Coordinates of N, CA and C in Angstrom, one line a residue:
X1 N 0.8 -1.1 0.1 CA 0.0 0.2 0.0 C 1.0 1.5 0.2
X2 N 2.2 1.3 0.4 CA 3.1 2.3 0.6 C 3.5 2.8 -1.0
X3 N 3.7 1.6 -1.9 CA 4.2 2.0 -3.2 C 3.4 3.0 -3.9
X4 N 2.0 2.5 -4.1 CA 1.2 3.6 -4.8 C 1.0 4.9 -4.6
X5 N 0.9 5.0 -3.0 CA 1.2 6.6 -2.7 C 2.7 7.3 -2.8
X6 N 3.6 6.3 -2.8 CA 4.9 7.1 -3.0 C 5.2 7.3 -4.6
X7 N 4.3 6.5 -5.4 CA 4.5 6.9 -7.0 C 3.5 7.9 -7.2
X8 N 2.6 8.1 -6.7 CA 1.6 9.5 -6.9 C 2.2 10.9 -6.3
X9 N 3.0 10.5 -5.1 CA 3.7 11.7 -4.7 C 4.8 12.1 -5.3
X10 N 5.6 11.1 -5.8 CA 6.8 11.6 -6.8 C 6.4 12.4 -8.2
X11 N 5.1 11.8 -8.9 CA 4.7 12.0 -9.8 C 4.3 13.5 -9.7
X12 N 3.6 13.8 -8.5 CA 3.2 15.3 -8.3 C 4.6 16.1 -8.4
X13 N 5.4 15.5 -7.4 CA 6.7 16.5 -7.2 C 7.6 17.0 -8.7
X14 N 7.6 15.8 -9.4 CA 8.1 15.7 -10.8 C 7.3 16.8 -11.5
X15 N 6.1 16.6 -11.5 CA 5.4 17.6 -12.4 C 5.5 18.9 -12.1
X16 N 5.8 19.0 -10.8 CA 5.8 20.8 -10.3 C 7.3 21.2 -10.8
X17 N 8.3 20.6 -10.6 CA 9.5 20.9 -11.1 C 9.4 21.0 -12.3
X18 N 8.9 20.3 -13.4 CA 8.9 20.4 -14.8 C 7.8 21.8 -14.9
X19 N 7.2 22.1 -14.3 CA 6.2 23.4 -14.6 C 6.9 24.4 -14.2
X20 N 8.1 24.3 -13.2 CA 8.8 25.5 -12.5 C 10.0 25.7 -13.4
X21 N 10.4 24.6 -14.1 CA 11.8 24.8 -15.2 C 10.9 25.4 -16.4
X22 N 10.1 25.1 -16.9 CA 9.5 25.7 -18.0 C 8.9 27.3 -17.8
X23 N 8.9 27.5 -16.5 CA 8.8 29.2 -16.5 C 10.1 29.9 -16.5
X24 N 11.3 29.4 -16.7 CA 12.2 30.0 -16.6 C 12.9 30.6 -18.3
X25 N 13.8 31.4 -18.4 CA 13.8 32.1 -19.7 C 14.4 31.4 -20.7
X26 N 14.5 31.7 -22.0 CA 15.2 31.1 -22.9 C 17.0 31.1 -22.5
X27 N 17.5 32.3 -21.9 CA 18.9 32.7 -22.0 C 19.2 31.6 -20.6
X28 N 18.2 31.4 -19.7 CA 18.7 30.4 -18.6 C 18.8 29.0 -19.0
X29 N 18.0 28.9 -20.0 CA 17.9 27.3 -20.6 C 19.4 27.2 -21.1
X30 N 19.6 28.3 -22.1 CA 20.7 27.7 -22.7 C 22.0 28.0 -21.7
X31 N 22.0 28.8 -20.9 CA 23.2 28.9 -19.9 C 23.4 27.3 -19.1
X32 N 22.1 26.9 -18.5 CA 22.2 25.4 -18.1 C 22.6 24.2 -19.1
X33 N 22.1 24.4 -20.3 CA 22.6 23.6 -21.3 C 24.4 23.6 -21.4
X34 N 24.8 24.7 -21.5 CA 25.9 24.9 -21.5 C 27.0 24.5 -20.5
X35 N 26.2 24.5 -19.2 CA 27.2 24.0 -18.3 C 27.3 22.5 -18.3
X36 N 26.8 21.8 -19.1 CA 26.8 20.2 -19.2 C 27.9 20.1 -19.8
X37 N 28.4 20.9 -20.5 CA 30.0 20.7 -21.1 C 31.0 20.5 -20.4
X38 N 31.4 21.5 -19.4 CA 32.5 21.3 -18.4 C 32.2 20.0 -17.6
X39 N 30.9 19.8 -17.1 CA 30.8 18.5 -16.5 C 30.9 17.3 -17.4
X40 N 31.0 17.2 -18.3 CA 31.3 16.0 -19.1 C 32.8 15.7 -19.6
X41 N 33.3 17.0 -19.6 CA 34.9 16.9 -19.9 C 35.5 16.7 -18.5
X42 N 35.0 17.1 -17.4 CA 35.6 16.8 -16.0 C 35.3 15.3 -15.6
X43 N 34.0 14.8 -16.3 CA 33.3 13.3 -15.7 C 34.6 12.5 -16.7
X44 N 35.0 12.9 -17.6 CA 35.9 11.7 -18.3 C 37.5 12.3 -18.4
X45 N 37.7 13.4 -18.5 CA 38.9 13.9 -18.0 C 39.7 13.4 -16.5
X46 N 38.8 13.2 -15.7 CA 39.5 12.6 -14.3 C 40.1 11.4 -14.5
X47 N 39.5 10.5 -15.5 CA 40.4 9.4 -15.6 C 41.7 9.4 -15.7
X48 N 42.2 10.2 -16.4 CA 43.9 10.6 -16.4 C 44.4 10.9 -15.3
X49 N 44.0 11.2 -14.3 CA 44.6 11.4 -12.8 C 44.7 10.4 -12.2
X50 N 46.1 10.3 -11.6 CA 46.7 9.2 -10.5 C 45.8 8.9 -9.2
X51 N 44.8 8.5 -9.5 CA 44.0 8.5 -8.0 C 43.6 6.8 -8.3
X52 N 43.1 6.6 -7.0 CA 42.3 5.0 -7.2 C 41.1 5.0 -7.8
X53 N 41.0 3.7 -7.9 CA 39.9 3.4 -9.1 C 38.8 3.8 -8.9
X54 N 38.4 3.4 -7.3 CA 37.1 3.6 -6.5 C 36.9 5.0 -6.7
X55 N 37.9 5.9 -6.4 CA 37.6 7.3 -6.4 C 37.3 7.6 -7.5
X56 N 37.9 7.1 -8.7 CA 37.4 7.6 -10.1 C 36.0 7.2 -10.5
X57 N 36.0 6.4 -9.8 CA 34.2 5.8 -10.5 C 33.6 6.3 -9.6
X58 N 33.7 6.8 -8.2 CA 32.9 7.7 -7.6 C 32.5 9.3 -8.4
X59 N 33.5 9.8 -8.6 CA 33.7 11.1 -9.3 C 33.2 11.1 -10.7
X60 N 33.4 9.9 -11.4 CA 32.7 9.7 -12.7 C 31.3 9.8 -12.6
X61 N 30.4 9.0 -11.6 CA 29.2 9.3 -11.4 C 28.8 10.4 -11.1
X62 N 29.4 11.0 -10.2 CA 28.7 12.5 -9.5 C 29.0 13.3 -11.0
X63 N 30.2 13.6 -11.4 CA 30.0 14.8 -12.6 C 29.2 14.4 -13.8
X64 N 29.2 13.1 -14.2 CA 28.4 12.3 -15.3 C 27.0 12.5 -14.8
X65 N 26.5 12.3 -13.7 CA 25.3 12.6 -13.4 C 24.9 14.2 -13.3
X66 N 25.7 15.1 -13.0 CA 25.5 16.6 -13.2 C 25.4 16.7 -14.4
X67 N 26.1 16.3 -15.6 CA 26.1 16.8 -16.9 C 24.6 16.3 -17.4
X68 N 24.5 15.1 -17.1 CA 23.3 14.5 -17.3 C 21.9 15.5 -16.8
X69 N 21.8 15.9 -15.5 CA 21.0 16.6 -15.1 C 20.9 17.9 -15.7
X70 N 21.9 18.7 -16.0 CA 22.0 20.1 -16.5 C 21.5 19.8 -18.1
X71 N 22.0 18.7 -18.8 CA 21.3 18.5 -20.2 C 19.8 18.4 -20.2
X72 N 19.4 17.8 -19.4 CA 17.8 17.5 -19.5 C 17.1 18.5 -18.7
X73 N 17.6 19.3 -18.0 CA 17.2 20.2 -17.2 C 17.2 21.6 -18.3
X74 N 18.2 21.7 -19.1 CA 18.2 23.0 -20.3 C 17.2 22.5 -21.0
X75 N 17.1 21.0 -21.5 CA 16.2 20.7 -22.6 C 14.5 21.3 -22.0
X76 N 14.5 20.8 -20.6 CA 13.2 21.0 -20.1 C 13.0 22.8 -20.2
X77 N 13.6 23.6 -19.5 CA 13.8 24.9 -19.6 C 13.6 25.3 -21.3
X78 N 14.2 25.1 -22.2 CA 14.1 25.5 -23.5 C 13.0 25.0 -24.0
X79 N 12.5 24.0 -24.0 CA 11.0 23.3 -24.5 C 11.2 23.4 -25.9
X80 N 10.3 23.0 -26.9 CA 10.2 22.6 -28.0 C 10.7 24.0 -29.0
X81 N 9.8 25.0 -28.6 CA 10.0 26.4 -29.1 C 11.5 26.9 -29.1
X82 N 11.8 26.8 -27.9 CA 13.3 27.3 -27.5 C 14.2 26.4 -28.2
X83 N 14.0 25.5 -28.6 CA 15.2 24.3 -29.3 C 15.1 24.7 -30.8
X84 N 13.8 25.1 -31.1 CA 13.8 25.5 -32.6 C 14.6 27.1 -32.8
X85 N 14.2 27.7 -31.7 CA 15.1 29.2 -31.6 C 16.5 28.9 -31.6
X86 N 16.8 27.8 -31.0 CA 18.5 27.8 -30.7 C 18.9 27.0 -32.1
X87 N 18.3 26.5 -32.9 CA 18.6 25.8 -33.8 C 18.9 26.8 -35.3
X88 N 18.2 27.7 -35.1 CA 17.8 28.9 -36.0 C 19.3 29.8 -35.8
X89 N 19.6 30.1 -34.6 CA 21.0 30.6 -34.6 C 22.2 30.2 -35.0
X90 N 22.1 28.7 -34.9 CA 23.2 28.1 -35.4 C 23.0 27.1 -36.9
X91 N 22.9 27.8 -37.9 CA 22.7 27.1 -39.0 C 23.8 26.0 -39.5
X92 N 23.4 25.0 -40.1 CA 24.6 23.8 -40.4 C 25.7 24.3 -41.5

């Protein structure tokens, strides 16, 4: 009986977060989306450091998670219209 209430609660929380992110501006979405680039570089670049394997794994999980969070958060802030607007600024 605990699981359905937890699922409903999490669905409500995630819906609120999504609606809050969509209220943010286009410029904020672009900044959040660009923040994922350094996190990706750090997550894979730290593999070259002379540290223990377990610490490398922990650092990779943390920074890769931050990169993915920034990526999906930026896409949520931009939305479909913002993504089209961003694509127009950078022609192929």
